[in-house]
Amino acid sequence: MLSNGGSGLGVSALCLGTMHFGTTVDERRAFAVLDRFTDAGGTFIDTANTYAFWVPGGTGAESEELLGRWLASRRARDRVVLATKVGALPDPPGAAWPQHAEGLADKVVRAQAVASMRRLGTDHLDVYYAHIEDRRTSLEDTVATFASLVTEGLTRVTGCSNHAAWRVAKAHEIARAAGLPGFSCVQQRHTYLRPRPGAEFGANPHISDELLDCAREEPDLTVLGYSVLLSGAYTRSDRPLPEQYDHANSRRRLEVLADVANELGATQNQVVLAWLLRGSPPVLPVLGVSSVSQLDECLGALDLELDDELRHRLDNA
């Protein structure tokens, strides 16, 4: 449940990420995944105004435009919870990123909200994220801008992504003191493996213990995780671990993960998803899949039970 401080927004237990839809995932495959996700009861769909500008020939509009076509062809807008993001698009196009990201100034956020709604074919967004930090704009101004979009009915709830824990906590303090609807969700890189100490992820950091603590203390703050399956590295021999996770502790955790998966008759990907969903705080995974078969594997995690003993082994590896 995502909350804006007054009403709740119910979402499915898994969120479908659409980063590569319209670029490296063609329309036929993307439509098939979207159809399967919604047929299985999925309602939460995630995109951004940047997906995927880094692909050769990409502008950042491709994912939203494809989703707009799918929503119109399936008449699905009222059946889904639609999330998109603002703040990370290179400005001007082709400029060095993230040094020249568009940022979170009021005029940028408002103009891009209108542009996203046009591409998606909707008159409102369900969730609107501040995609990456913008230290050039005061946090007070950012909170006020996003709150105004809620009060004006342009979005139902707001969130932030790729933000430091202290800024998430401070944003909550600012909103609470001003009586404004604050960020109700945070989306951050997260997975079962821990990054090695000092690992760098640039503008897309791994979730911190401090941010998880913040979510435990803020019952209205929902945590979402992206890159949860490490682009297939848990199960595919052709996908090596990202170097930030390639260290001794990962090898121990991978051994325990494989043992638990074998005991449950599940895949390691499914165990990772179940571990996230049933943690404290629970983390709602944003799935980055490119085929129906990959999606079906992920859906199997919803029926997976991790008892206290299995959870303890996974947590303490």
Tab-separated table of C-alpha atoms in Angstrom:
chain	number	residue	atom	x	y	z
A	1	MET	CA	0.000	0.000	0.000
A	2	LEU	CA	1.381	3.400	-1.009
A	3	SER	CA	0.070	6.297	1.066
A	4	ASN	CA	-0.073	10.027	0.444
A	5	GLY	CA	-0.761	10.744	4.077
A	6	GLY	CA	-4.497	10.454	3.708
A	7	SER	CA	-5.558	7.682	1.361
A	8	GLY	CA	-3.836	4.505	0.291
A	9	LEU	CA	-2.945	3.270	-3.178
A	10	GLY	CA	-3.097	-0.509	-3.443
A	11	VAL	CA	-0.520	-2.174	-5.675
A	12	SER	CA	0.453	-5.712	-6.614
A	13	ALA	CA	3.229	-7.493	-4.699
A	14	LEU	CA	5.523	-7.275	-7.720
A	15	CYS	CA	6.146	-4.248	-9.914
A	16	LEU	CA	6.931	-4.616	-13.611
A	17	GLY	CA	9.855	-2.465	-14.703
A	18	THR	CA	9.876	-1.394	-18.336
A	19	MET	CA	13.317	0.196	-18.694
A	20	HIS	CA	14.177	-1.455	-22.002
A	21	PHE	CA	10.694	-1.640	-23.515
A	22	GLY	CA	10.769	0.093	-26.878
A	23	THR	CA	14.547	-0.114	-27.254
A	24	THR	CA	16.304	-3.440	-26.613
A	25	VAL	CA	12.956	-5.162	-25.920
A	26	ASP	CA	10.833	-4.787	-29.023
A	27	GLU	CA	7.138	-3.983	-28.995
A	28	ARG	CA	5.928	-7.525	-29.633
A	29	ARG	CA	7.841	-8.966	-26.689
A	30	ALA	CA	7.027	-6.003	-24.466
A	31	PHE	CA	3.292	-6.309	-25.161
A	32	ALA	CA	3.440	-10.049	-24.421
A	33	VAL	CA	5.110	-9.412	-21.048
A	34	LEU	CA	2.640	-6.658	-20.169
A	35	ASP	CA	-0.297	-8.878	-21.116
A	36	ARG	CA	0.995	-11.787	-19.024
A	37	PHE	CA	1.730	-9.548	-16.042
A	38	THR	CA	-1.752	-8.062	-15.951
A	39	ASP	CA	-3.438	-11.392	-16.723
A	40	ALA	CA	-1.644	-12.797	-13.651
A	41	GLY	CA	-3.050	-10.033	-11.474
A	42	GLY	CA	-0.164	-7.579	-11.675
A	43	THR	CA	-1.158	-3.945	-11.458
A	44	PHE	CA	2.010	-1.939	-10.740
A	45	ILE	CA	4.025	-0.781	-13.788
A	46	ASP	CA	7.172	1.354	-13.597
A	47	THR	CA	8.836	3.538	-16.208
A	48	ALA	CA	10.717	6.857	-16.479
A	49	ASN	CA	11.215	9.749	-18.870
A	50	THR	CA	14.817	8.532	-19.358
A	51	TYR	CA	14.270	4.953	-20.599
A	52	ALA	CA	16.474	4.270	-22.375
A	53	PHE	CA	18.447	7.327	-23.513
A	54	TRP	CA	21.800	5.481	-23.282
A	55	VAL	CA	20.867	2.877	-25.910
A	56	PRO	CA	22.222	3.916	-29.328
A	57	GLY	CA	19.519	6.010	-30.937
A	58	GLY	CA	17.504	6.241	-27.710
A	59	THR	CA	15.998	9.511	-26.497
A	60	GLY	CA	14.441	8.450	-23.174
A	61	ALA	CA	10.873	8.620	-24.461
A	62	GLU	CA	10.679	5.083	-25.847
A	63	SER	CA	9.387	3.225	-22.778
A	64	GLU	CA	6.644	5.745	-21.980
A	65	GLU	CA	5.566	5.872	-25.615
A	66	LEU	CA	5.351	2.079	-25.850
A	67	LEU	CA	3.376	1.918	-22.608
A	68	GLY	CA	1.015	4.545	-23.957
A	69	ARG	CA	0.341	2.411	-27.021
A	70	TRP	CA	-0.196	-0.698	-24.910
A	71	LEU	CA	-2.525	1.078	-22.468
A	72	ALA	CA	-4.604	2.427	-25.337
A	73	SER	CA	-4.771	-0.853	-27.267
A	74	ARG	CA	-5.771	-2.838	-24.157
A	75	ARG	CA	-7.911	-0.074	-22.628
A	76	ALA	CA	-5.967	-0.843	-19.474
A	77	ARG	CA	-5.389	2.544	-17.857
A	78	ASP	CA	-7.972	2.017	-15.110
A	79	ARG	CA	-6.564	-1.442	-14.303
A	80	VAL	CA	-2.993	-0.445	-13.568
A	81	VAL	CA	-1.011	1.709	-11.159
A	82	LEU	CA	1.339	3.715	-13.333
A	83	ALA	CA	4.651	5.093	-12.034
A	84	THR	CA	7.145	7.268	-13.867
A	85	LYS	CA	10.087	9.485	-12.922
A	86	VAL	CA	11.627	12.885	-13.534
A	87	GLY	CA	14.970	14.561	-12.916
A	88	ALA	CA	17.559	12.335	-14.596
A	89	LEU	CA	17.184	13.102	-18.296
A	90	PRO	CA	20.362	14.577	-19.835
A	91	ASP	CA	19.941	18.274	-20.553
A	92	PRO	CA	20.748	19.034	-23.295
A	93	PRO	CA	20.379	15.649	-25.003
A	94	GLY	CA	23.740	13.942	-25.298
A	95	ALA	CA	25.298	15.940	-22.459
A	96	ALA	CA	27.526	14.222	-19.900
A	97	TRP	CA	25.452	12.348	-17.314
A	98	PRO	CA	24.679	12.760	-14.449
A	99	GLN	CA	26.528	16.089	-14.341
A	100	HIS	CA	23.994	17.566	-16.743
A	101	ALA	CA	20.786	15.866	-15.634
A	102	GLU	CA	17.646	18.000	-15.963
A	103	GLY	CA	17.184	18.247	-12.177
A	104	LEU	CA	14.147	18.850	-9.997
A	105	ALA	CA	13.369	22.540	-10.402
A	106	ASP	CA	9.631	23.251	-10.316
A	107	LYS	CA	9.408	24.202	-13.997
A	108	VAL	CA	11.253	21.030	-15.032
A	109	VAL	CA	9.132	18.718	-12.886
A	110	ARG	CA	5.887	20.247	-14.116
A	111	ALA	CA	6.857	20.330	-17.786
A	112	GLN	CA	8.077	16.753	-17.707
A	113	ALA	CA	4.956	15.552	-15.873
A	114	VAL	CA	2.862	16.963	-18.707
A	115	ALA	CA	5.148	15.383	-21.316
A	116	SER	CA	5.035	11.994	-19.578
A	117	MET	CA	1.251	12.075	-19.328
A	118	ARG	CA	1.022	12.920	-23.027
A	119	ARG	CA	3.245	9.981	-23.994
A	120	LEU	CA	1.387	7.624	-21.652
A	121	GLY	CA	-2.020	8.818	-22.807
A	122	THR	CA	-3.338	9.665	-19.357
A	123	ASP	CA	-4.575	12.729	-17.488
A	124	HIS	CA	-2.828	11.780	-14.248
A	125	LEU	CA	0.031	9.714	-12.889
A	126	ASP	CA	-0.362	7.303	-9.999
A	127	VAL	CA	3.211	7.529	-8.688
A	128	TYR	CA	5.721	10.227	-9.638
A	129	TYR	CA	9.339	9.856	-8.533
A	130	ALA	CA	12.195	12.283	-8.103
A	131	HIS	CA	14.552	10.050	-10.061
A	132	ILE	CA	17.970	11.145	-8.765
A	133	GLU	CA	19.126	13.756	-6.291
A	134	ASP	CA	19.395	17.384	-7.372
A	135	ARG	CA	21.535	19.260	-4.869
A	136	ARG	CA	21.129	22.458	-6.943
A	137	THR	CA	17.471	22.651	-5.889
A	138	SER	CA	16.638	22.971	-2.217
A	139	LEU	CA	14.951	19.998	-0.644
A	140	GLU	CA	12.229	22.325	0.650
A	141	ASP	CA	11.447	23.395	-2.922
A	142	THR	CA	11.467	19.806	-4.166
A	143	VAL	CA	9.067	18.677	-1.435
A	144	ALA	CA	6.771	21.617	-2.155
A	145	THR	CA	6.793	20.976	-5.906
A	146	PHE	CA	5.913	17.297	-5.629
A	147	ALA	CA	3.293	18.001	-2.951
A	148	SER	CA	1.610	20.518	-5.243
A	149	LEU	CA	1.275	17.884	-7.972
A	150	VAL	CA	-0.646	15.720	-5.495
A	151	THR	CA	-2.958	18.522	-4.341
A	152	GLU	CA	-3.618	19.494	-7.961
A	153	GLY	CA	-4.526	15.909	-8.899
A	154	LEU	CA	-1.701	15.418	-11.396
A	155	THR	CA	-0.342	12.481	-9.422
A	156	ARG	CA	-1.822	10.407	-6.626
A	157	VAL	CA	1.372	9.826	-4.634
A	158	THR	CA	5.041	10.769	-4.961
A	159	GLY	CA	8.320	9.031	-4.277
A	160	CYS	CA	12.060	9.393	-4.610
A	161	SER	CA	14.738	7.167	-6.086
A	162	ASN	CA	18.517	7.088	-5.703
A	163	HIS	CA	18.461	9.398	-2.689
A	164	ALA	CA	20.608	9.284	0.437
A	165	ALA	CA	18.836	8.100	3.575
A	166	TRP	CA	19.288	11.423	5.351
A	167	ARG	CA	17.619	13.268	2.479
A	168	VAL	CA	14.661	10.887	2.509
A	169	ALA	CA	14.278	11.401	6.270
A	170	LYS	CA	14.694	15.179	5.915
A	171	ALA	CA	12.085	15.305	3.156
A	172	HIS	CA	9.640	13.576	5.496
A	173	GLU	CA	10.394	16.108	8.221
A	174	ILE	CA	9.852	19.024	5.845
A	175	ALA	CA	6.540	17.658	4.555
A	176	ARG	CA	5.287	16.821	8.038
A	177	ALA	CA	6.149	20.258	9.418
A	178	ALA	CA	4.415	22.002	6.511
A	179	GLY	CA	1.384	19.708	6.500
A	180	LEU	CA	2.134	18.587	2.952
A	181	PRO	CA	1.823	15.166	1.327
A	182	GLY	CA	5.368	13.779	1.337
A	183	PHE	CA	7.201	11.028	-0.488
A	184	SER	CA	5.417	7.765	0.200
A	185	CYS	CA	7.885	5.410	-1.469
A	186	VAL	CA	11.568	5.115	-2.202
A	187	GLN	CA	13.070	3.060	-5.016
A	188	GLN	CA	16.686	2.013	-4.633
A	189	ARG	CA	19.128	-0.563	-5.966
A	190	HIS	CA	18.779	-3.652	-3.759
A	191	THR	CA	19.436	-7.391	-3.864
A	192	TYR	CA	20.357	-10.333	-1.640
A	193	LEU	CA	24.093	-9.870	-2.101
A	194	ARG	CA	25.802	-7.024	-0.291
A	195	PRO	CA	28.173	-4.747	-2.186
A	196	ARG	CA	31.788	-4.793	-1.091
A	197	PRO	CA	32.763	-1.953	1.261
A	198	GLY	CA	33.407	1.217	-0.673
A	199	ALA	CA	31.765	-0.024	-3.877
A	200	GLU	CA	30.756	2.797	-6.188
A	201	PHE	CA	27.482	2.884	-8.094
A	202	GLY	CA	27.517	6.516	-9.169
A	203	ALA	CA	24.097	8.171	-9.213
A	204	ASN	CA	22.339	4.821	-8.684
A	205	PRO	CA	23.461	3.703	-5.202
A	206	HIS	CA	22.750	0.430	-3.457
A	207	ILE	CA	20.298	0.738	-0.583
A	208	SER	CA	21.879	1.544	2.774
A	209	ASP	CA	21.156	0.132	6.216
A	210	GLU	CA	20.215	3.666	7.231
A	211	LEU	CA	17.533	3.848	4.560
A	212	LEU	CA	16.110	0.489	5.634
A	213	ASP	CA	16.049	1.778	9.218
A	214	CYS	CA	14.233	4.879	8.008
A	215	ALA	CA	11.576	2.704	6.385
A	216	ARG	CA	11.127	0.714	9.581
A	217	GLU	CA	10.520	3.938	11.483
A	218	GLU	CA	8.233	5.460	8.826
A	219	PRO	CA	5.276	3.082	8.421
A	220	ASP	CA	3.958	5.090	5.465
A	221	LEU	CA	7.203	4.710	3.491
A	222	THR	CA	7.227	1.790	1.041
A	223	VAL	CA	10.584	0.485	-0.204
A	224	LEU	CA	10.990	-0.759	-3.763
A	225	GLY	CA	14.121	-2.461	-5.060
A	226	TYR	CA	15.510	-2.424	-8.582
A	227	SER	CA	18.288	-4.536	-10.146
A	228	VAL	CA	17.190	-7.194	-7.670
A	229	LEU	CA	18.266	-10.133	-9.851
A	230	LEU	CA	21.563	-8.607	-11.025
A	231	SER	CA	20.666	-8.971	-14.714
A	232	GLY	CA	20.557	-12.761	-14.424
A	233	ALA	CA	23.848	-13.236	-12.556
A	234	TYR	CA	22.250	-15.474	-9.898
A	235	THR	CA	21.294	-18.173	-12.382
A	236	ARG	CA	23.169	-17.635	-15.666
A	237	SER	CA	26.770	-18.667	-16.157
A	238	ASP	CA	27.121	-16.153	-18.984
A	239	ARG	CA	26.282	-13.267	-16.642
A	240	PRO	CA	29.165	-12.653	-14.223
A	241	LEU	CA	28.574	-10.845	-10.954
A	242	PRO	CA	28.886	-7.078	-11.228
A	243	GLU	CA	32.284	-6.174	-9.839
A	244	GLN	CA	30.727	-4.295	-6.908
A	245	TYR	CA	29.373	-7.632	-5.595
A	246	ASP	CA	32.348	-9.836	-6.458
A	247	HIS	CA	33.958	-10.479	-3.066
A	248	ALA	CA	34.285	-13.193	-0.404
A	249	ASN	CA	31.010	-12.529	1.394
A	250	SER	CA	29.100	-12.926	-1.861
A	251	ARG	CA	30.556	-16.373	-2.384
A	252	ARG	CA	29.327	-17.462	1.052
A	253	ARG	CA	25.872	-16.007	0.461
A	254	LEU	CA	25.629	-17.617	-2.969
A	255	GLU	CA	26.370	-21.027	-1.457
A	256	VAL	CA	23.588	-20.623	1.115
A	257	LEU	CA	21.231	-19.246	-1.526
A	258	ALA	CA	21.831	-22.302	-3.715
A	259	ASP	CA	21.265	-24.674	-0.769
A	260	VAL	CA	17.976	-22.998	0.181
A	261	ALA	CA	16.772	-23.004	-3.411
A	262	ASN	CA	17.521	-26.730	-3.709
A	263	GLU	CA	15.687	-27.488	-0.470
A	264	LEU	CA	12.627	-25.569	-1.621
A	265	GLY	CA	12.675	-26.858	-5.188
A	266	ALA	CA	12.846	-23.258	-6.360
A	267	THR	CA	15.213	-21.174	-8.445
A	268	GLN	CA	17.713	-18.850	-6.840
A	269	ASN	CA	15.931	-15.908	-8.437
A	270	GLN	CA	12.693	-16.938	-6.748
A	271	VAL	CA	14.396	-17.212	-3.360
A	272	VAL	CA	15.905	-13.734	-3.759
A	273	LEU	CA	12.476	-12.281	-4.546
A	274	ALA	CA	10.842	-14.086	-1.627
A	275	TRP	CA	13.638	-12.888	0.680
A	276	LEU	CA	12.961	-9.291	-0.349
A	277	LEU	CA	9.185	-9.549	-0.114
A	278	ARG	CA	9.212	-11.074	3.345
A	279	GLY	CA	11.948	-8.994	4.939
A	280	SER	CA	11.800	-6.268	7.564
A	281	PRO	CA	10.949	-3.909	6.065
A	282	PRO	CA	9.442	-5.763	3.113
A	283	VAL	CA	10.884	-4.660	-0.222
A	284	LEU	CA	8.674	-4.636	-3.304
A	285	PRO	CA	10.763	-5.834	-6.272
A	286	VAL	CA	10.764	-3.977	-9.579
A	287	LEU	CA	11.183	-6.771	-12.119
A	288	GLY	CA	13.485	-6.213	-15.073
A	289	VAL	CA	12.369	-8.997	-17.402
A	290	SER	CA	12.453	-9.214	-21.168
A	291	SER	CA	10.373	-12.342	-21.831
A	292	VAL	CA	7.248	-14.078	-20.614
A	293	SER	CA	9.277	-17.057	-19.400
A	294	GLN	CA	11.416	-14.802	-17.203
A	295	LEU	CA	8.282	-13.176	-15.821
A	296	ASP	CA	6.688	-16.546	-15.076
A	297	GLU	CA	9.752	-17.572	-13.071
A	298	CYS	CA	9.434	-14.398	-10.996
A	299	LEU	CA	5.720	-14.910	-10.427
A	300	GLY	CA	6.564	-18.269	-8.862
A	301	ALA	CA	8.218	-16.422	-5.962
A	302	LEU	CA	4.806	-15.319	-4.711
A	303	ASP	CA	4.022	-18.864	-3.587
A	304	LEU	CA	7.392	-19.450	-1.930
A	305	GLU	CA	7.509	-19.619	1.864
A	306	LEU	CA	10.670	-18.886	3.830
A	307	ASP	CA	10.342	-20.180	7.386
A	308	ASP	CA	12.299	-18.650	10.265
A	309	GLU	CA	15.145	-21.161	9.972
A	310	LEU	CA	15.646	-20.555	6.236
A	311	ARG	CA	15.416	-16.827	6.726
A	312	HIS	CA	18.018	-16.971	9.492
A	313	ARG	CA	20.412	-18.908	7.275
A	314	LEU	CA	20.013	-16.465	4.412
A	315	ASP	CA	20.334	-13.397	6.612
A	316	ASN	CA	23.427	-14.613	8.447
A	317	ALA	CA	25.454	-16.074	5.597
